[in-house]
Coordinates of C-alpha atoms in Angstrom, one line a residue:
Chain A
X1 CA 0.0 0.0 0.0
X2 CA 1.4 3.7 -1.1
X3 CA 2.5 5.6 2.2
X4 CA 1.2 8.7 0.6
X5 CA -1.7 7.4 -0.6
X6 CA -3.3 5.9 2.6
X7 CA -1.8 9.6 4.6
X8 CA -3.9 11.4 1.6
X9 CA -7.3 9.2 2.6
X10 CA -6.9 8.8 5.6
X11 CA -6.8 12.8 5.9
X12 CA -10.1 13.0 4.1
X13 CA -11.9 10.5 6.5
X14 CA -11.3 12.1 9.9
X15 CA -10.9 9.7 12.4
X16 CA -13.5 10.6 14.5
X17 CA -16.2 11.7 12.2
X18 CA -15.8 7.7 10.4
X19 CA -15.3 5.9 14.0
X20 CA -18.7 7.6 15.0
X21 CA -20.5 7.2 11.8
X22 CA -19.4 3.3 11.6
X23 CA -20.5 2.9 14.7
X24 CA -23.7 4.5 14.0
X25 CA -23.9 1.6 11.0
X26 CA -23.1 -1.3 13.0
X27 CA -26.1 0.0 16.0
X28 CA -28.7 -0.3 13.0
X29 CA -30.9 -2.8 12.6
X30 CA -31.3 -4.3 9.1
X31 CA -33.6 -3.2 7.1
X32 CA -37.4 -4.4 7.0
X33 CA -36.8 -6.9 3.3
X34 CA -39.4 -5.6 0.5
X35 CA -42.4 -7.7 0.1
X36 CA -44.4 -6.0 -2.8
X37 CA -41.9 -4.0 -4.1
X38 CA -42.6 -2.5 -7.3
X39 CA -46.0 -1.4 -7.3
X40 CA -46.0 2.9 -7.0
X41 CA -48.5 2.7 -4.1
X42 CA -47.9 6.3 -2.0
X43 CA -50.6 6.0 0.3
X44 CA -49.3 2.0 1.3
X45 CA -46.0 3.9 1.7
X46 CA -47.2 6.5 3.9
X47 CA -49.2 4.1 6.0
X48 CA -45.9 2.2 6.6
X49 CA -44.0 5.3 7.2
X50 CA -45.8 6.7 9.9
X51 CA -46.5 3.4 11.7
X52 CA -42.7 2.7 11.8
X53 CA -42.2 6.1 13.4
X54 CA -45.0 5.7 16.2
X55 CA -43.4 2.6 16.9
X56 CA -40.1 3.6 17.1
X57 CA -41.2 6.9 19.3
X58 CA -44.9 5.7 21.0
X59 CA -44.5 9.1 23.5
X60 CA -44.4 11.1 20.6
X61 CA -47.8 12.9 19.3
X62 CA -47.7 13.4 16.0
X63 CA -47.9 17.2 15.1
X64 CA -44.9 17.0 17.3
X65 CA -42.5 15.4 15.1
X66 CA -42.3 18.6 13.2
X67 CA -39.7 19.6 15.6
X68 CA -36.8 16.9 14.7
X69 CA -34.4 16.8 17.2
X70 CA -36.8 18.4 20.1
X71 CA -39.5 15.9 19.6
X72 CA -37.1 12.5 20.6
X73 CA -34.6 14.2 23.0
X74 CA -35.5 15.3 26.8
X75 CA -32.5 17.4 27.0
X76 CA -32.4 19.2 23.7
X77 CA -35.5 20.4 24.5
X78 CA -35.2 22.3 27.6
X79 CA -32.4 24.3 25.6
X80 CA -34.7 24.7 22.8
X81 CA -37.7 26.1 25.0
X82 CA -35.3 28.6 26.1
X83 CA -34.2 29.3 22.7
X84 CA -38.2 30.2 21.6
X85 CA -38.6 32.6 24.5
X86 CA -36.6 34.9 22.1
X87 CA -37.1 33.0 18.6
X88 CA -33.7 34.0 17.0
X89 CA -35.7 34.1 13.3
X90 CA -38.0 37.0 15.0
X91 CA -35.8 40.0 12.8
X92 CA -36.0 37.7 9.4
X93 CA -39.6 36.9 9.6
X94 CA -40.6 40.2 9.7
X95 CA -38.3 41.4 7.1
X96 CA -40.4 38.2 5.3
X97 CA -43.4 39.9 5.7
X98 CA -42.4 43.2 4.3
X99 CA -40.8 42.0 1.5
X100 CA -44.0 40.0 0.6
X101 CA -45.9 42.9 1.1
X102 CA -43.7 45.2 -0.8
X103 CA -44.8 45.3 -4.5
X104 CA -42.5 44.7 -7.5
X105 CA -41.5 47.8 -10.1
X106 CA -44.9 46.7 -11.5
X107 CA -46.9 48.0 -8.9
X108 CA -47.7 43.5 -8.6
X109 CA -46.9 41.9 -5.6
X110 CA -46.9 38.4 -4.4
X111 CA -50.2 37.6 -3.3
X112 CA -51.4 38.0 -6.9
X113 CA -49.4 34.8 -7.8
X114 CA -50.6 32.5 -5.2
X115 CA -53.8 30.8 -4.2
X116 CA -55.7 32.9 -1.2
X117 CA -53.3 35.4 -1.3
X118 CA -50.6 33.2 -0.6
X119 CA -51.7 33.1 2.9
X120 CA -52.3 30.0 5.0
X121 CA -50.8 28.0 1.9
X122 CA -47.7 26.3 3.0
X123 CA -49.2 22.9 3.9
X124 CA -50.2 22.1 0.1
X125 CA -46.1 22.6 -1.0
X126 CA -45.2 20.9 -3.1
X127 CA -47.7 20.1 -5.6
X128 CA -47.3 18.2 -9.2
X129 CA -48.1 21.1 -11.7
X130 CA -50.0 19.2 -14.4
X131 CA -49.0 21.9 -16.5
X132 CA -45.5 21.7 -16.4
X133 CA -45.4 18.1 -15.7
X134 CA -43.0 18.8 -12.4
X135 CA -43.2 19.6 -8.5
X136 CA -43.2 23.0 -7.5
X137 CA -42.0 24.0 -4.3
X138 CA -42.9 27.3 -2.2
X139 CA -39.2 28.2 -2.5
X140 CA -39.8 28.1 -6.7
X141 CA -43.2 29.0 -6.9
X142 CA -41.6 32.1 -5.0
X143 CA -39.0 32.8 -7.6
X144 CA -41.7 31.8 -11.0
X145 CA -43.1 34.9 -9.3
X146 CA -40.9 36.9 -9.5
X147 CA -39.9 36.3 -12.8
X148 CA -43.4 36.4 -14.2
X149 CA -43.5 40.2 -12.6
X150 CA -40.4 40.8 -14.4
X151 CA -38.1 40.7 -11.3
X152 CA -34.7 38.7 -11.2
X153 CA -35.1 35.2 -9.4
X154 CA -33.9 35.4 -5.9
X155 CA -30.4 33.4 -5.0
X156 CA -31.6 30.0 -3.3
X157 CA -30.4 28.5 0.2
X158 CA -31.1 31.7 2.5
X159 CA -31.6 35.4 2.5
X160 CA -34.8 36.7 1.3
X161 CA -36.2 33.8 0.1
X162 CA -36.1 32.2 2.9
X163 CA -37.4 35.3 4.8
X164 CA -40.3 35.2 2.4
X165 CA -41.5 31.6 2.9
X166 CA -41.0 31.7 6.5
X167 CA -43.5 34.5 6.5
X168 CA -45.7 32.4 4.2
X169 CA -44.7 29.3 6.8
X170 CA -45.8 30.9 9.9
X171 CA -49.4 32.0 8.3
X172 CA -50.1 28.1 8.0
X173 CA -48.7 27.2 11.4
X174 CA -51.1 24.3 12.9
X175 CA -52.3 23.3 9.8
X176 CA -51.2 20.2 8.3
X177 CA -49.8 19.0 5.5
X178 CA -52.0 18.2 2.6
X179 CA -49.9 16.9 0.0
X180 CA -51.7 15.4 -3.1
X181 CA -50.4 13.0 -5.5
X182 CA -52.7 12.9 -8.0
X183 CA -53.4 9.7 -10.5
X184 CA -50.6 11.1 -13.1
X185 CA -47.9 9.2 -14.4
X186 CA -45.5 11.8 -14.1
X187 CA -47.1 12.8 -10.8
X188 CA -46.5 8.7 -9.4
X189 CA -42.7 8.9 -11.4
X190 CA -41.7 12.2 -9.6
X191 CA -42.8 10.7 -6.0
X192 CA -41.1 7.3 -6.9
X193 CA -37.6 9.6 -7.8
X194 CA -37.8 11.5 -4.5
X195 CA -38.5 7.7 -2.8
X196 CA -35.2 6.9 -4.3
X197 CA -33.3 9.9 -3.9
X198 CA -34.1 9.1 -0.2
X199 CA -33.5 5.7 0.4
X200 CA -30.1 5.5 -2.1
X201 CA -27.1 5.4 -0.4
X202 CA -24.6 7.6 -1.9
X203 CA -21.2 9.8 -1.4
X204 CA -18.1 8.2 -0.3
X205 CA -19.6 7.3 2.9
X206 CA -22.4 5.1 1.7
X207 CA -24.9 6.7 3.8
X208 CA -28.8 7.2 2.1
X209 CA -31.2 10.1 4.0
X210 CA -32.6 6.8 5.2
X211 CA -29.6 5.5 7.3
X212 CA -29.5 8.8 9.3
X213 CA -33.1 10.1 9.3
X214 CA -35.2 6.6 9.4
X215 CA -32.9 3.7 10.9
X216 CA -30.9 5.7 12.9
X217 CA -33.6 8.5 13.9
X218 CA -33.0 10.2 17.4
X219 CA -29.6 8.6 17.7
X220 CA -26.6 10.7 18.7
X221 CA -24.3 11.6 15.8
X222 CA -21.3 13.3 17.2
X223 CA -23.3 16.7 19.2
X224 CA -26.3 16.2 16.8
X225 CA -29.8 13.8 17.6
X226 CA -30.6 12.9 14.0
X227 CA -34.2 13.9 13.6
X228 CA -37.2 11.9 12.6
X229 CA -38.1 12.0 8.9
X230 CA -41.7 12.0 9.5
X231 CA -42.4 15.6 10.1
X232 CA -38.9 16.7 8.6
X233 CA -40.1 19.5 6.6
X234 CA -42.7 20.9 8.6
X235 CA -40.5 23.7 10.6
X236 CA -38.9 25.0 7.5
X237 CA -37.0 27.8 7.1
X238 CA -35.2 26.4 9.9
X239 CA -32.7 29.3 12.0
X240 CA -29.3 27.7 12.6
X241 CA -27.1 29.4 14.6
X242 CA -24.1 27.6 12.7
X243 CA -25.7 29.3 9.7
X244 CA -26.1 32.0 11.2
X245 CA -29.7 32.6 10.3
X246 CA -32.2 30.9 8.1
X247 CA -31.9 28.0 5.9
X248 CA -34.0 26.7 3.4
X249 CA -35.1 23.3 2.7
X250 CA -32.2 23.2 -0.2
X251 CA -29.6 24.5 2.0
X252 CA -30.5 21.5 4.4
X253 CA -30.3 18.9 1.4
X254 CA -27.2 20.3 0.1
X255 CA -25.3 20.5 3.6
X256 CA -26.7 16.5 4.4
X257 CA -25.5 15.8 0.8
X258 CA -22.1 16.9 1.5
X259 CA -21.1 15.4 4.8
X260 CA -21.4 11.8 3.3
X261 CA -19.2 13.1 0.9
X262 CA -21.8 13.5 -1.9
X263 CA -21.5 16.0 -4.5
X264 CA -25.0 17.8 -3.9
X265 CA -27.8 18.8 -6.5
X266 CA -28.2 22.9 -7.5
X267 CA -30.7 24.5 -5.5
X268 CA -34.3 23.0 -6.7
X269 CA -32.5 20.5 -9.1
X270 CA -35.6 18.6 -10.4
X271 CA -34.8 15.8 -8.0
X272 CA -34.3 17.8 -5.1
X273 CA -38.0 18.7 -6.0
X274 CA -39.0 15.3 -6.3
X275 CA -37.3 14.5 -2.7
X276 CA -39.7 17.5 -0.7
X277 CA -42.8 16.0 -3.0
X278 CA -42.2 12.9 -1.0
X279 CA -40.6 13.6 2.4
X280 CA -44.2 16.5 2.4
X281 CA -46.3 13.5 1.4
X282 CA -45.1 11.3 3.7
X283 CA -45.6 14.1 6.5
X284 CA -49.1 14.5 5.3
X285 CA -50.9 15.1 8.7
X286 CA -48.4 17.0 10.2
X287 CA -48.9 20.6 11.1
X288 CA -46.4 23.4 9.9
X289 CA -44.2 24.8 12.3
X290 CA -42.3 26.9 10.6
X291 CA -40.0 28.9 11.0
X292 CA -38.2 26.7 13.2
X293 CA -35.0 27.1 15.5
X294 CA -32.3 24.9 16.0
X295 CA -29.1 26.0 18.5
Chain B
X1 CA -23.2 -6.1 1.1
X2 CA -22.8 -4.8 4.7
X3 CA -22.4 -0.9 4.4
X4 CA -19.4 -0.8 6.7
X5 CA -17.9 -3.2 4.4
X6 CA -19.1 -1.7 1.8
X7 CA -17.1 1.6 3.3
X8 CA -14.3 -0.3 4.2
X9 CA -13.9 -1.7 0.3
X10 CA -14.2 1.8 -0.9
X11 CA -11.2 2.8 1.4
X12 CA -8.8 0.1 0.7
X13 CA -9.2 0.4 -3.3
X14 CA -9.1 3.2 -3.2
X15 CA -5.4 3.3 -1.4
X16 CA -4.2 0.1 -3.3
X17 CA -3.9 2.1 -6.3
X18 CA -1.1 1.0 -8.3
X19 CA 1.9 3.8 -9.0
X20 CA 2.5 2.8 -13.0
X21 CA 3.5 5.4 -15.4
X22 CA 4.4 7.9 -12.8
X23 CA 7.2 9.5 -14.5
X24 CA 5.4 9.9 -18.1
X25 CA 4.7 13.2 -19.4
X26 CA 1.7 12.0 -21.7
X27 CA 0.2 9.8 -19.4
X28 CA -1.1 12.6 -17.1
X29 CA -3.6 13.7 -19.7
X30 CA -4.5 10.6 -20.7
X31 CA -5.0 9.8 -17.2
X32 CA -6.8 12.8 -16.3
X33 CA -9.4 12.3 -19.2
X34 CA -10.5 9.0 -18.6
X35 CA -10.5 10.0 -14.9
X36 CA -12.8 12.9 -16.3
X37 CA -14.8 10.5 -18.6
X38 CA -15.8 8.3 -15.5
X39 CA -16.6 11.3 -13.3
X40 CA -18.8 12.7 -16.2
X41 CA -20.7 9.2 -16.4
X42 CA -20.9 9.1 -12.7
X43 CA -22.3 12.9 -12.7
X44 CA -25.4 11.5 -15.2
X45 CA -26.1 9.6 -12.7
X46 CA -26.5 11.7 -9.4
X47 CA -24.0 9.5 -7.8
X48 CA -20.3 11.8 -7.7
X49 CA -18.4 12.2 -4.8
X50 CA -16.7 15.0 -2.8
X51 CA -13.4 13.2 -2.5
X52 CA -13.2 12.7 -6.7
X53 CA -13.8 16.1 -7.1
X54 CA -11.5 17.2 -4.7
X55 CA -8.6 14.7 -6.3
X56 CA -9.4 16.1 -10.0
X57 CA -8.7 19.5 -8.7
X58 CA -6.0 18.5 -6.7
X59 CA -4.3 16.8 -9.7
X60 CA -4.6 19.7 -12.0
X61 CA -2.5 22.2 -9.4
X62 CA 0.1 19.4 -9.4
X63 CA 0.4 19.3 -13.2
X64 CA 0.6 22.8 -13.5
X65 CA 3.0 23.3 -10.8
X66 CA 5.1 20.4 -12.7
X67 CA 4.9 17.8 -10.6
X68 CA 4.0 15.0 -12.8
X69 CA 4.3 11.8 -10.4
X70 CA 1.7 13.8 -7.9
X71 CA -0.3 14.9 -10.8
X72 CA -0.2 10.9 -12.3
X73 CA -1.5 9.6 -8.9
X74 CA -4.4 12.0 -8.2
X75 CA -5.3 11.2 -11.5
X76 CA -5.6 8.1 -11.1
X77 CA -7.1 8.3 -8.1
X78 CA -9.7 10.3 -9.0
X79 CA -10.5 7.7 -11.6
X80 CA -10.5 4.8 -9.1
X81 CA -13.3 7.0 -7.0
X82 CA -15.4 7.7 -9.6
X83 CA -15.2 3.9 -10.7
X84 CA -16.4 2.9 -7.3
X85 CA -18.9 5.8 -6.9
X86 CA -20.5 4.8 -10.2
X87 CA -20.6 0.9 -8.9
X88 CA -22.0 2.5 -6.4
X89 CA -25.0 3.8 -8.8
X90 CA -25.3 0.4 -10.2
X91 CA -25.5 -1.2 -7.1
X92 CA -28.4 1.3 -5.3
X93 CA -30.3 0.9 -8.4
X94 CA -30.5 -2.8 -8.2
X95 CA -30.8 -2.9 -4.2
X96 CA -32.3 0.6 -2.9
X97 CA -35.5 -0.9 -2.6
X98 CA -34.8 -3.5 -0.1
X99 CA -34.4 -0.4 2.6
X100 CA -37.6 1.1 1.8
X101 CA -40.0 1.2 5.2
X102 CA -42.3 -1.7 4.9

């Protein structure tokens, strides 16, 4: 074996972030084996989904599983109460709501693009646009907006655009996710290719959303509980304080991407789409929360 | 296969890469271009890694600073990476369903 060679790789798997993430493997069960496994069947699969997660956390009610890490973890919790006496996303949610407000050099402004007024809407994103033939997210639907009022598309990831749809997040709080997959082909392909995305291991590190967020939900990963899929959305834009401020649903795929050494999508890559269509689906029930905050 | 072997494959081939034509001039671009083909074919399929990347770059800076054997061996490398990341494709796309919650 080259000297330099295992120094390079060895360099690029840092001891401690491999020992704990092989441990992490090795503490999983395997893997319930498919029985019917070929059918495109989303409401079987979200039946399955949600029943794995009550039985994996029986204490937990269901709306509450919108908070991730809070929802499994006594301890992280009392820091987080604390946290929303002051909610750190207080400054961008009201620079949200302003810019939402604020009309474009058209005299237009948002609400004239969205259903209601774009108010109270967040729990039906994303939805299969029959027209297109794709998902649209709120973070897109945000930015076709703009461009149909002749304003340049806001950068994804944080910023304004995830000011915007927390504002539009926190008019829907309580209400849950209604997700619709209607009887399309391309509707049923573009859940099945956010069902893969999801359960594919991938990067360097072999690891699929799966392995973190479904077999090894609420389990310690270094400082971190990994939190719950079920409900994973729902508090999004999330406030990071390692961000610094607000994330958006992108940022959060990107960032999980890249730590299992995966080269990530763009921002609201088709796929990345298809990934929110399902993870939203299989939340169906589960109220929004967002903005959420995370220390 | 068991993921942490799995890992533990990727590792070790990923090290046992052999050190031939280290000295020659020509072989770094023809070593860099069929590391570049595979990366491309593993790129199609979602399914590229941080570390190949990283290793493409990384071999590049050594060919231009001259340094032919370093350049040679990222190369290579790289190519050995992007091999395993798109067995890695093939692989999930055969098996990926067998994780699905039941």
């Amino acid at each position: 074996m080259q000297r330099g060679g295992s120094g390079r790789l060895s360099r690029r798997l840092p001891g401690g972030f491999l020992a704990s993430l092989v441990a992490l493997l090795c503490a999983l069960a395997p893997p319930a084996v498919a029985a019917a496994a070929n059918k495109v069947d989303p409401a079987a699969d979200l039946q399955a989904f949600q029943a794995y997660f009550h039985a994996a956390f029986p204490t937990v009610a269901l709306d509450d599983f919108a908070n991730g890490p809070y929802a499994v973890n006594q301890d992280m919790r009392k820091q987080w109460e604390e946290i929303m006496q002051f909610p750190p996303y207080d400054f961008a949610l009201d620079a949200g709501k302003t810019a939402f407000a604020t009309p474009f050099k058209n005299g237009k402004t948002y609400a004239g693009c969205f259903p209601k007024g774009g108010i109270g809407i967040r729990q039906d994103y994303p939805y299969f646009d029959a027209k297109s033939g794709e998902v649209v997210t709120l973070d897109l639907a945000i930015n076709q907006c703009r461009v149909r009022n002749g304003e340049k598309p806001l950068p994804y990831g944080s910023g304004e655009i995830a000011a915007i749809a927390a504002y539009m997040a926190s008019t829907s709080r309580g209400k849950p996710f209604d997700i619709k997959i209607p009887d399309d082909p391309r509707a049923l392909a573009a859940y099945e290719d956010g069902k893969k995305f999801f359960y594919t291991r991938r990067g360097q590190l072999n690891f699929s959303c799966a392995s973190c967020h479904v077999q090894a939900a609420g389990k310690r990963l270094r400082g971190d509980i990994l939190a719950p899929a079920l409900g994973i959305l729902a508090a999004f834009p999330i406030y990071r304080s390692a961000w610094g401020g607000l994330g958006t649903i992108d940022r959060r795929f990107i960032s999980c991407n890249a730590q299992v050494r995966a080269v990530p999508l763009p921002p609201e890559d088709r796929t990345y789409r298809d990934l929110a269509y399902f993870l939203a689906y299989m939340s169906n029930g589960v109220a929004i929360a967002g903005p959420g905050a995370r220390p | 296969m068991k993921p942490a072997l799995f890992l533990a494959a990727f590792a070790t081939l990923a090290v046992a890469m052999p050190r031939a034509l280290a000295t020659d001039a020509d072989g770094f671009a023809a070593t860099y271009a069929a590391a570049q083909t595979a990366e491309r074919q593993a790129g199609a399929l979602h399914h590229q890694w941080t570390t190949t990347e990283a290793d493409l770059k990384a071999a590049q800076a050594a060919a231009a600073r001259h340094d032919n054997a370093a350049a040679i061996r990222l190369a290579q490398e790289a190519a050995a990476l992007a091999r395993l990341s798109i067995a890695q494709a093939q692989d999930q796309d055969a098996h990926w369903r067998d994780a699905v919650v039941q």
